Short mmCIF file of C-alpha atoms and ligand atoms in Angstrom, two decimals:
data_model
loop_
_atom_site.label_atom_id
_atom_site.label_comp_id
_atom_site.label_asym_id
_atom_site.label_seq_id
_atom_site.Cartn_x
_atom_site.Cartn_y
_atom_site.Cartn_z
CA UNK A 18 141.26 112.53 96.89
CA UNK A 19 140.87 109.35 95.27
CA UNK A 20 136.70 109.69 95.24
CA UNK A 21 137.29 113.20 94.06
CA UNK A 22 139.46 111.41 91.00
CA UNK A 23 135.88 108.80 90.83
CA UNK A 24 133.16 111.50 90.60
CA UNK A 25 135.82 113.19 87.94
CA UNK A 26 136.06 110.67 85.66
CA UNK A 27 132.71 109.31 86.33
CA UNK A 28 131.94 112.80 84.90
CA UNK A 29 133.47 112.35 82.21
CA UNK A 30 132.53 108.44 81.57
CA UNK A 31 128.85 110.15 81.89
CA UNK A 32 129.61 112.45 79.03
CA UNK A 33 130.96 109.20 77.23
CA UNK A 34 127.72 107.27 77.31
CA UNK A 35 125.58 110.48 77.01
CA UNK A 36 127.15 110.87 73.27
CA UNK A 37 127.04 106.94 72.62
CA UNK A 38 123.47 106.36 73.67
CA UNK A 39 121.49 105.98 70.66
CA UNK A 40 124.03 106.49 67.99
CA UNK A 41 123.85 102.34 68.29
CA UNK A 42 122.57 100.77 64.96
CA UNK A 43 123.11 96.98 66.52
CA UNK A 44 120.38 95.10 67.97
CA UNK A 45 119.16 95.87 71.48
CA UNK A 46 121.40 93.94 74.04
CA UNK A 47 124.12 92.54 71.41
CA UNK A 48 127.33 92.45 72.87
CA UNK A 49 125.92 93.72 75.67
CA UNK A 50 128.09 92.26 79.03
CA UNK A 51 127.58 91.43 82.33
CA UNK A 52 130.41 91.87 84.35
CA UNK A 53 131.27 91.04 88.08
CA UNK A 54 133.39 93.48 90.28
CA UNK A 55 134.94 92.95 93.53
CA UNK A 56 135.75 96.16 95.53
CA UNK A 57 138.34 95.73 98.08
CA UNK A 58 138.32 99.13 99.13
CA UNK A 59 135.87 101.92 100.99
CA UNK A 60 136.90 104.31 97.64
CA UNK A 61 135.78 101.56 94.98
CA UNK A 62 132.79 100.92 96.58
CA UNK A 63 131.86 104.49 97.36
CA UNK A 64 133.34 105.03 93.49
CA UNK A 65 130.76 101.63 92.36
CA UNK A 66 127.98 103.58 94.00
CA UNK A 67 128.49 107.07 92.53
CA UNK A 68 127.72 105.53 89.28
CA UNK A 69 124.18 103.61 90.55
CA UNK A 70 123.10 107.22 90.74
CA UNK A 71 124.68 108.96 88.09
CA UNK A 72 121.31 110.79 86.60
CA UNK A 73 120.61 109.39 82.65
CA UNK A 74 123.22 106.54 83.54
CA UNK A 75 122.52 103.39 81.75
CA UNK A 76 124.41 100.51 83.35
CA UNK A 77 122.03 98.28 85.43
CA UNK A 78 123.47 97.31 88.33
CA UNK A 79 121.70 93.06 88.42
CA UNK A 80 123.66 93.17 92.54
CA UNK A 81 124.60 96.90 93.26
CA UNK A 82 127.48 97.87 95.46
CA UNK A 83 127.33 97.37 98.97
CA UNK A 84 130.28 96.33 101.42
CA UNK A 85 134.18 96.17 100.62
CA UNK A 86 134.78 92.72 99.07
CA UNK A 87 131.43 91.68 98.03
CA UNK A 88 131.57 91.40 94.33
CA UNK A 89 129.02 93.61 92.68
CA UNK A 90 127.21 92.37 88.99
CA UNK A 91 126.46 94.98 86.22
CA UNK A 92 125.27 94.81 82.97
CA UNK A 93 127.00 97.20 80.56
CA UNK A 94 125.95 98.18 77.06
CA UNK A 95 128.32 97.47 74.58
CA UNK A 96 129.24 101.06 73.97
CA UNK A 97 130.03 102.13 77.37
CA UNK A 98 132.42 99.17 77.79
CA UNK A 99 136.06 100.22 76.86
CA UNK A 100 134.70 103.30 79.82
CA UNK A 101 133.46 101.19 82.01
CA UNK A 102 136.97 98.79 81.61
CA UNK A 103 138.72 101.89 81.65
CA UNK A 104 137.35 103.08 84.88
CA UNK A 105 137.66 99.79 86.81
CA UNK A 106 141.44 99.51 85.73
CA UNK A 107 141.99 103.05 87.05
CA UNK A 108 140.41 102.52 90.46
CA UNK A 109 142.28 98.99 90.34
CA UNK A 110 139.03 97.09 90.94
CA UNK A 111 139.28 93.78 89.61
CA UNK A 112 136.47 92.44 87.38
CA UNK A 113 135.72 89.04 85.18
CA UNK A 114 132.70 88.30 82.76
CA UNK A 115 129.82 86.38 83.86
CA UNK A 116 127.77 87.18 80.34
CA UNK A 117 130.42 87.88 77.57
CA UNK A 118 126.71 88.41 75.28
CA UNK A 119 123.95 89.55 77.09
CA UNK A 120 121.61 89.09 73.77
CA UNK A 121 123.00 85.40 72.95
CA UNK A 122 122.14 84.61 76.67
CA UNK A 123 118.82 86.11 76.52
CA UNK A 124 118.04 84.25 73.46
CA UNK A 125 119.28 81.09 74.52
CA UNK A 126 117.19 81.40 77.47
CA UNK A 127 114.25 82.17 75.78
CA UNK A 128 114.57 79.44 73.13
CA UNK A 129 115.53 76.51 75.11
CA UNK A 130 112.26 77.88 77.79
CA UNK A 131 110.74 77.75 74.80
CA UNK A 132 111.59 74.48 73.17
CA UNK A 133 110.93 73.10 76.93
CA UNK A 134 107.27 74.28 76.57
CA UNK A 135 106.55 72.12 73.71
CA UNK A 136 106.32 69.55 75.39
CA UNK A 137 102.91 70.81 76.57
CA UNK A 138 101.89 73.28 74.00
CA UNK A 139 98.55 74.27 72.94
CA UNK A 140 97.40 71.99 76.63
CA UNK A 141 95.35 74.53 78.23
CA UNK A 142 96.54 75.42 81.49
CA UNK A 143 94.19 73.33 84.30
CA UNK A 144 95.74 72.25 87.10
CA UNK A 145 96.39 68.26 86.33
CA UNK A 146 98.03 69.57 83.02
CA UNK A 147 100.40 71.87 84.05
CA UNK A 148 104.29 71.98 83.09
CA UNK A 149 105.57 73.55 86.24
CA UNK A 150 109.35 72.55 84.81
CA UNK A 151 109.07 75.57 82.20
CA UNK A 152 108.23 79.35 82.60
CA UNK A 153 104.93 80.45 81.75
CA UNK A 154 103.34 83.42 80.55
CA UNK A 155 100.19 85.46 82.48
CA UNK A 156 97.52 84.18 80.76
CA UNK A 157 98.56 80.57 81.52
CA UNK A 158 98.82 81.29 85.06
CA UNK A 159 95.70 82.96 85.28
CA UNK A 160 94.14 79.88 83.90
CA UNK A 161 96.09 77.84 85.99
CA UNK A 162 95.38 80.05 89.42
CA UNK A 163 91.50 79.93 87.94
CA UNK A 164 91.49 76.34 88.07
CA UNK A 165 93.19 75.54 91.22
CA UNK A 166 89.85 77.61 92.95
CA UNK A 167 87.25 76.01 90.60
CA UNK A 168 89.36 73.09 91.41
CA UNK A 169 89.92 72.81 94.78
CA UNK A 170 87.00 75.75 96.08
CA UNK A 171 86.59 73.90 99.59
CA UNK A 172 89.99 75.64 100.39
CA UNK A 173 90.82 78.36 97.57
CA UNK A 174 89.34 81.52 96.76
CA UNK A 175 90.04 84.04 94.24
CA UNK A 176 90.47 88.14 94.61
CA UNK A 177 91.72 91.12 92.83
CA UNK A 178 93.37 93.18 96.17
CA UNK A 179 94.52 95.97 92.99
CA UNK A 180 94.69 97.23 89.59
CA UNK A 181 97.97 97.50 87.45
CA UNK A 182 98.66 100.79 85.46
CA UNK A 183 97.65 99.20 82.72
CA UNK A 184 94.44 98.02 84.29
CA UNK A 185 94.83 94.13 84.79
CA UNK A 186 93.89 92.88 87.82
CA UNK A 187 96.71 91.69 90.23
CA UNK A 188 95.28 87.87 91.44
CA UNK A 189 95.92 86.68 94.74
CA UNK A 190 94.62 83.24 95.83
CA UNK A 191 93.73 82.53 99.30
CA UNK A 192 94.20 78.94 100.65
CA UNK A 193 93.28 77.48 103.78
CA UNK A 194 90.02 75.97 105.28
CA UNK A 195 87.35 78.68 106.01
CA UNK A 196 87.26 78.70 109.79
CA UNK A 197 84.22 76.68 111.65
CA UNK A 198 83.84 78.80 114.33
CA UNK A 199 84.13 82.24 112.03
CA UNK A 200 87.45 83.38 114.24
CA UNK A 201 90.14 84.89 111.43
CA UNK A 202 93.00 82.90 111.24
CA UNK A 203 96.62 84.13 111.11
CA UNK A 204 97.60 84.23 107.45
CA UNK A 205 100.90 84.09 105.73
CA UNK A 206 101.35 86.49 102.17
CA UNK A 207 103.42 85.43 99.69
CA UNK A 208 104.19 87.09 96.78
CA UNK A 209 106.28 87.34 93.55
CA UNK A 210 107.71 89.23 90.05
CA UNK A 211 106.62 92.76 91.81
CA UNK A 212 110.30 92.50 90.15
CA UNK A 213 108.78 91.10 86.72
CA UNK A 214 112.47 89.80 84.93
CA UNK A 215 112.53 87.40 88.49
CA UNK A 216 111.04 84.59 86.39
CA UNK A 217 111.90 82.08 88.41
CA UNK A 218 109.94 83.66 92.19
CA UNK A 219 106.52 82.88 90.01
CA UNK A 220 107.52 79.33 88.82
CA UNK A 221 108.21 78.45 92.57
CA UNK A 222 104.37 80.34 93.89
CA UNK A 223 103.08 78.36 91.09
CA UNK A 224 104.57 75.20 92.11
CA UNK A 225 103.73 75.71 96.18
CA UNK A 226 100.05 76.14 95.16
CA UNK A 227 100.12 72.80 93.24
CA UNK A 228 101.68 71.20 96.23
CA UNK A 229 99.60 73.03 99.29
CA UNK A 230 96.47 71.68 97.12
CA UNK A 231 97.18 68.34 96.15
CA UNK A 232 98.24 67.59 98.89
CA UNK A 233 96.03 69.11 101.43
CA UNK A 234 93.95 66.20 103.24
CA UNK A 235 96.99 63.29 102.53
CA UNK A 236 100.31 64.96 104.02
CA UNK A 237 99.25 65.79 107.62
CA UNK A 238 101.83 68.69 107.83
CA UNK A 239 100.00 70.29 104.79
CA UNK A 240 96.90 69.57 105.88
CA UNK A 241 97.44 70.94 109.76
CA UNK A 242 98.97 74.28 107.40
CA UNK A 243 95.79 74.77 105.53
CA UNK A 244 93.15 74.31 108.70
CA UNK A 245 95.08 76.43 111.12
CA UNK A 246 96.24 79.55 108.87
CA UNK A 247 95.28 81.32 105.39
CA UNK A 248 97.62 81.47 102.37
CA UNK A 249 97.70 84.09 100.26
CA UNK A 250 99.91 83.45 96.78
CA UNK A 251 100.20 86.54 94.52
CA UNK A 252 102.06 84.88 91.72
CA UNK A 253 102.65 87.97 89.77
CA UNK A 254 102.42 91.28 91.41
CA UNK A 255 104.08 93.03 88.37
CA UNK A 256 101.63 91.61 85.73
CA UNK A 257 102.25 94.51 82.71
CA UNK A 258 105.77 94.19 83.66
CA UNK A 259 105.72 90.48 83.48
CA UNK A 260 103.94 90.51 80.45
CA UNK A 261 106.49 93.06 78.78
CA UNK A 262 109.38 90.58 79.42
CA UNK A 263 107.83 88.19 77.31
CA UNK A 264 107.34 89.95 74.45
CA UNK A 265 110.49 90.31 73.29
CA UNK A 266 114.42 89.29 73.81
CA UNK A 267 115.50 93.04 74.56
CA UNK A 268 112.46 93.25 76.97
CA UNK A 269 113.41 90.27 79.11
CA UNK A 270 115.44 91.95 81.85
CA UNK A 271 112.74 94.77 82.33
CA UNK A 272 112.44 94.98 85.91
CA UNK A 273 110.11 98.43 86.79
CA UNK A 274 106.41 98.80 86.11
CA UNK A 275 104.82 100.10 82.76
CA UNK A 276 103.60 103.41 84.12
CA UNK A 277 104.43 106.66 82.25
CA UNK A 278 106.74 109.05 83.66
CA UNK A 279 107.67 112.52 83.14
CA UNK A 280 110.34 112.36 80.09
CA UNK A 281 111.41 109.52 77.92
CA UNK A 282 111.69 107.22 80.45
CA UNK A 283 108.94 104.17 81.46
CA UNK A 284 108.16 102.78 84.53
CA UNK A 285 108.93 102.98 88.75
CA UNK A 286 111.17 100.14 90.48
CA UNK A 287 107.71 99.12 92.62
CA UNK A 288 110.24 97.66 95.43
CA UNK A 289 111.31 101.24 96.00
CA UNK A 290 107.82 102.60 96.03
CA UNK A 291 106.73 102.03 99.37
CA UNK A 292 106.04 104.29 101.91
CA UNK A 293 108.37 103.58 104.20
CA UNK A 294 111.15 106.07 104.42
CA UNK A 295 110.52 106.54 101.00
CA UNK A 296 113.94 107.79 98.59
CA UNK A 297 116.30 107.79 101.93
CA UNK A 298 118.57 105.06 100.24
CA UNK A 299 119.27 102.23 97.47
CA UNK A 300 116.77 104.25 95.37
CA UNK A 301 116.74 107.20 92.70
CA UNK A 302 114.97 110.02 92.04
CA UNK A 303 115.37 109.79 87.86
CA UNK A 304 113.23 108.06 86.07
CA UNK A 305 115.15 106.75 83.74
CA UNK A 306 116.96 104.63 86.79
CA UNK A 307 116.32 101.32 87.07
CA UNK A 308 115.98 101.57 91.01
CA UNK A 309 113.63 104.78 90.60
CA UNK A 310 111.28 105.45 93.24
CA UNK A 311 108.28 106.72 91.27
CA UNK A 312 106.74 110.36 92.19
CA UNK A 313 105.57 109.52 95.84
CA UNK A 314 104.89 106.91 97.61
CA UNK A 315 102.51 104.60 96.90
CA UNK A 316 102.39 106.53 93.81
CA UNK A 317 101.70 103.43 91.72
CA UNK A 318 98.50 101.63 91.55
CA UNK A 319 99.70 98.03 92.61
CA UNK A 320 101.83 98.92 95.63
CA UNK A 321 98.95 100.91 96.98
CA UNK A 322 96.23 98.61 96.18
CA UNK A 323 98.65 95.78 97.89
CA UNK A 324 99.55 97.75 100.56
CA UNK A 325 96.28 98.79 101.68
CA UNK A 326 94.94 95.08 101.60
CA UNK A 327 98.14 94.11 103.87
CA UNK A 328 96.88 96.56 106.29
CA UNK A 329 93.20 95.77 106.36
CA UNK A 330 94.35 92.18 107.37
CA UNK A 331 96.08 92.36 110.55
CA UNK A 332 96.32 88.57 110.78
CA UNK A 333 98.76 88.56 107.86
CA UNK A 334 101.95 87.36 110.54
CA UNK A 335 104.14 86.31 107.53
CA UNK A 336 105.02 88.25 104.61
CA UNK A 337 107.55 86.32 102.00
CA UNK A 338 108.13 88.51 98.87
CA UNK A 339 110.11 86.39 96.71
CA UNK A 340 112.93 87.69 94.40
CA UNK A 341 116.38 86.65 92.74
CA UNK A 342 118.89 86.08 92.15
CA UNK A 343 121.49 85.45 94.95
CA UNK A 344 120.02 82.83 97.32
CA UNK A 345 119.49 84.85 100.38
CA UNK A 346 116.89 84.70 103.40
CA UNK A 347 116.74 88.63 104.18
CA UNK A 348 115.36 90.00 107.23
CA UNK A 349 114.20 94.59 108.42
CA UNK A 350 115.99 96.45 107.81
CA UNK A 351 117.63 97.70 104.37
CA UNK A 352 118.33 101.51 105.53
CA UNK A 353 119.19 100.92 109.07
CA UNK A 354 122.83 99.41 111.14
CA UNK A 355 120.49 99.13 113.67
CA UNK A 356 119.01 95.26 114.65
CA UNK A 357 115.25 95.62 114.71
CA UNK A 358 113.60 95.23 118.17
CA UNK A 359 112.17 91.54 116.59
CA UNK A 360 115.85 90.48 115.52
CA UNK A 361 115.87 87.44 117.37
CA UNK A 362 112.57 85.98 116.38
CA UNK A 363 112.94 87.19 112.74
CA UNK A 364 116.45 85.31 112.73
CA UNK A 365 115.43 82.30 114.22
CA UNK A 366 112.57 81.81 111.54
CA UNK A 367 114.93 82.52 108.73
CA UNK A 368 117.48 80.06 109.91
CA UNK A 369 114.90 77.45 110.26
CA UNK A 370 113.75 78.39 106.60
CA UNK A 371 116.47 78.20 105.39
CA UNK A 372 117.79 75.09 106.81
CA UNK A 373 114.61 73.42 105.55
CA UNK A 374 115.38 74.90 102.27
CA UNK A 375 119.24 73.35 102.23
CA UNK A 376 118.04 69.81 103.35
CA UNK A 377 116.51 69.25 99.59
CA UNK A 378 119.10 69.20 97.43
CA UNK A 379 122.46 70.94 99.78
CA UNK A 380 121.74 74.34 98.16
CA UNK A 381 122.92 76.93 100.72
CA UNK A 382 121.20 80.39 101.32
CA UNK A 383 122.73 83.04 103.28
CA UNK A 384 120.34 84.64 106.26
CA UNK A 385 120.89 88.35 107.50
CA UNK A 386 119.27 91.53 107.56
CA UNK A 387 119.19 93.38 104.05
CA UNK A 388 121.32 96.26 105.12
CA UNK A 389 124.27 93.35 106.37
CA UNK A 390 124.01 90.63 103.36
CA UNK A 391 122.59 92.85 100.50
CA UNK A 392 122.60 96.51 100.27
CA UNK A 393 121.24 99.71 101.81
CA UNK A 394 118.04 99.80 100.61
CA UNK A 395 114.23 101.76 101.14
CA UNK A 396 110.93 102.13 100.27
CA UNK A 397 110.59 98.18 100.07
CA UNK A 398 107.77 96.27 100.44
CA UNK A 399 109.56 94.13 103.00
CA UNK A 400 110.57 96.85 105.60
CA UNK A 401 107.01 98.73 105.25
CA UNK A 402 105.13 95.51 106.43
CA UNK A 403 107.59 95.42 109.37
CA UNK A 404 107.29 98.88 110.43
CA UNK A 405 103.94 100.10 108.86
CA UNK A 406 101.61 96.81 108.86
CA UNK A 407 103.18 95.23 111.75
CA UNK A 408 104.35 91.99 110.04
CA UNK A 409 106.72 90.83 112.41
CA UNK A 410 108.25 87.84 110.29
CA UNK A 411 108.56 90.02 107.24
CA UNK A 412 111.48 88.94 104.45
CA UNK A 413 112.84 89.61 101.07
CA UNK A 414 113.73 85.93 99.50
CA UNK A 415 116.16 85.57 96.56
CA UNK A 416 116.21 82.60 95.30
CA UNK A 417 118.83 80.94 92.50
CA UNK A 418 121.59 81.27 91.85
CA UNK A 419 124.32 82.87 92.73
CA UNK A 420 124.83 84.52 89.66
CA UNK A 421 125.83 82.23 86.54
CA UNK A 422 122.74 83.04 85.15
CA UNK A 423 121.62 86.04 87.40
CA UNK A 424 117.69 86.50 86.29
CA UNK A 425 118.21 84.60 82.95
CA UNK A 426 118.12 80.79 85.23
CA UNK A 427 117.70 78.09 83.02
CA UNK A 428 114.00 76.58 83.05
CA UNK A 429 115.70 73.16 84.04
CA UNK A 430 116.60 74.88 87.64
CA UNK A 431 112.55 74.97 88.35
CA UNK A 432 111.85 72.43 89.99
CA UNK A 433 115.02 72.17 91.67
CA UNK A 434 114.44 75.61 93.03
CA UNK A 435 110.56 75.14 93.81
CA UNK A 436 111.77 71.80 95.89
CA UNK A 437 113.97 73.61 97.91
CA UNK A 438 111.95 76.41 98.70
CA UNK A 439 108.39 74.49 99.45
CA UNK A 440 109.38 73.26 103.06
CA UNK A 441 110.78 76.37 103.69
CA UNK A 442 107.35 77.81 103.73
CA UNK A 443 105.93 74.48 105.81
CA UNK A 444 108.79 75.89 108.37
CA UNK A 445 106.06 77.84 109.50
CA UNK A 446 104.01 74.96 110.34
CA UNK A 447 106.74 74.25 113.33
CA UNK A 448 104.17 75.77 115.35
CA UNK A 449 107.22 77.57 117.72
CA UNK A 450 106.56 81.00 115.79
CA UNK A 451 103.02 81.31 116.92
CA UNK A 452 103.72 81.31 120.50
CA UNK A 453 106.03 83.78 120.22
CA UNK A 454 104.09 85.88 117.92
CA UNK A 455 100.75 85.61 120.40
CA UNK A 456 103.12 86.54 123.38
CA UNK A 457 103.96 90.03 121.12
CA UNK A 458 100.91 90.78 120.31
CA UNK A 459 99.97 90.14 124.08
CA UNK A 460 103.02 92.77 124.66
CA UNK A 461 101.99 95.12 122.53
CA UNK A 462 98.24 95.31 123.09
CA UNK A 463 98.43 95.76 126.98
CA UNK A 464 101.40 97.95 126.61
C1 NAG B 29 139.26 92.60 101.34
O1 NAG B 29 140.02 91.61 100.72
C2 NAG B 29 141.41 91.88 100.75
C3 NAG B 29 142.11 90.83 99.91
O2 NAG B 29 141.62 89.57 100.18
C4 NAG B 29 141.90 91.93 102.18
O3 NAG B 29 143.27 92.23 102.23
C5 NAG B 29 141.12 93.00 102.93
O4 NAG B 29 141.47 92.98 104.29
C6 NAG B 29 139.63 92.79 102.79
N1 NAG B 29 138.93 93.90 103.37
C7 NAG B 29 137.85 93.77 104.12
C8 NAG B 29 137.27 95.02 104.68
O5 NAG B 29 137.32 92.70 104.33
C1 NAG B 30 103.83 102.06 87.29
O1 NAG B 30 104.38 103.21 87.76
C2 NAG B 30 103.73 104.37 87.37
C3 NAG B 30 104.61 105.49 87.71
O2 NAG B 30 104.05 106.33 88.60
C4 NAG B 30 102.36 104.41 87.96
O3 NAG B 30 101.69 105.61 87.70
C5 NAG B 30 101.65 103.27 87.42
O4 NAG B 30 100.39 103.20 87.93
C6 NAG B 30 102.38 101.98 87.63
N1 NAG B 30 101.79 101.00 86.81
C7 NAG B 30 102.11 99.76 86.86
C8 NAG B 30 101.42 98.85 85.97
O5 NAG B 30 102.89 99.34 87.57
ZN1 ZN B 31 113.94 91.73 92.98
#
């Protein structure tokens, strides 16, 4: 009864926003709000998640709905707020503001990132001149990325694994001592911004590449990383994405690709895109949704290009696609109840990760599969190199914070955030994964 009441009003909230939505003569984003919602009950969640896939629907949901009292953040346009309110007070679901102006906060963010990178302006981007305390646009980092392999091209090499829609070239750079006696070595993928308003997953790549090189041949742990496995950093997997976030305040929390879709809306949510049982859950069908899934899967140039490079190198054993906000280690799967048959080992590596992570500066991350500490979710990149491409030790990372500043995190929490998350990747170092891993594979060949 009381859902029937939700889809009713939402109904009617939908016809709301349907006659608001471009009568606004404001500025894009101006008293815009972001608003945080606890559900204590099944009928307010199930009520929350009617409207993440109400067709044409305009809020964007920054932490969707998921499980009774876990607070949910949304970002409402100004006009659909006295609905929005209204609907919340009617299905008694208590609420406070996080971003009472979306557009002030994106402009403060912007301008203090940008009065930050004038410190180094006009330096050109080479790798013992590089502000890794401020956020940086794609052509710095592919100067930087370019100079850490002309740099350092005893242990870093340079490809293009894909194409974006707009026809860049997605970089990934490979670390790690070629191998003396030509034998592959087990590799580790890491990548970032394939959700391109996550700003802060790039500065902390960025950052791990400065450290894995500089230090490689002086810290032994670093050095006994680089000989015995391959890196691969792709700092930016969403590069015409990334690059439309920069280019202006109401592009900043863009989080899909550029790629034309049928009607008037841009773009596929490439985390949704994967083909791995593709549009079951967490993911829409319209393309004007923020969590659409694109046409088909591996529809879109860079998840396919990605994907198929994943698959044509089995040794990949680790695959780290780092996100935020939220601080969360997340382990397969995001559309299943069900603990995947490598629970144990995937748990144990996230709890050492994340430990390593917390000893830095006390910053806690919660560790659980997606579907128990996040929300049902499919079609990610994370689940389809479990199941398809046989990453065991496959996670989703969101980084900071918890949700002050959601995806707008102050350029000042950098370096904290790159410090806490660089010995979470030397975790892997610990050696006890690769005995497990060689037992599997053992398993699974003789099986
Ligand atoms: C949710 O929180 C309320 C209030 O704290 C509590 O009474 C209720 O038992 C909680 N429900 C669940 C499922 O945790
Ligand atoms: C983005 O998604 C569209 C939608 O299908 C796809 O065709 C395109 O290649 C993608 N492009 C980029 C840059 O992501
Ligand atoms: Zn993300």
């Amino acid at each position: 009864m009381a859902l029937l009441g939700a889809v009713i009003l939402v109904l009617f909230l939908n016809v709301v926003l349907a006659q608001t939505n471009g009568h606004s003569t404001s500025r894009a984003l101006e008293g815009d709000q972001v608003l945080r919602l606890h559900p204590g009950t099944p009928d307010a969640v199930a009520m929350l998640d009617s409207l993440v896939y109400m067709p044409g629907f305009q809020l964007d949901f920054w932490k969707p709905p998921s499980h009774v009292n876990q607070s949910v953040d949304v970002h409402v346009p100004r006009d659909n707020l006295p609905a929005v309110l209204d609907l919340l007070q009617q299905h008694s679901i208590p609420y406070h503001t996080m971003i009472g102006n979306v557009r002030q906060a994106v402009e403060k963010h912007m301008q203090d990132n940008h009065k930050a990178r004038a410190r180094t302006a006009g330096r050109p981007a080479r790798v013992n001149d590089f502000d890794f305390s401020v956020y940086h646009e794609w052509n710095e980092i592919d100067d930087f990325i370019t100079d850490v392999q002309q740099t350092y091209p005893q242990i870093a090499s340079l490809s293009s694994e894909a194409a974006t829609f707009e026809g860049r070239s997605i970089k990934t750079l490979k670390l790690g001592k070629p191998s003396t006696s030509g034998e592959t070595k087990p590799a580790i993928w890491i990548d970032a911004a394939i959700h391109c308003r996550e700003w802060i997953s790039t500065a902390t790549v960025l950052y791990a590449i400065d450290q894995f090189t500089r230090q490689y041949g002086s810290d032994p742990t670093v050095t006994r990383l680089l000989d015995e496995l391959d890196w691969y950093f792709t700092p930016v997997f969403n590069i015409d994405g990334y690059i439309y976030t920069w280019a202006a305040p109401e592009n900043r929390l863009w989080r899909k690709n550029r790629s034309a879709q049928p009607g008037p809306c841009v773009g596929v949510d490439l985390n949704r895109n994967w083909d791995d049982h593709f549009a079951e859950t967490g993911a829409s069908p319209d393309p004007c949704s923020i969590i659409y899934h694109g046409m088909a899967p591996f529809s879109e140039p860079e998840t396919r290009g990605i994907s198929d490079f994943v698959l044509n190198h089995p040794e990949i054993k680790v695959y780290l696609a780092m996100h935020s906000y939220s601080q969360l280690w997340i382990s397969p799967w995001g559309y299943d109840y069900a603990r995947p048959p490598h629970y144990h080992l995937q748990n144990a590596m996230a709890l050492a990760a994340e430990s390593a992570s917390r000893a830095v500066h006390g910053v806690q991350y919660r560790v659980g599969r997606s579907i128990e500490i996040l929300y049902a979710v499919s079609g990610g990149a994370r689940d389809w190199a479990y199941d398809k491409a046989g990453v065991t030790y496959s996670y989703t990372v969101e980084l900071r914070d918890t949700g002050r500043y959601g995806f707008l995190l102050p350029a000042d929490q950098i370096i904290p955030t790159a410090e806490e998350t660089f010995p979470a990747y030397l975790t892997w170092a610990s050696g006890s994964w690769i005995i497990p891993m060689i037992i599997h594979s053992f398993i699974i060949s003789y099986m």
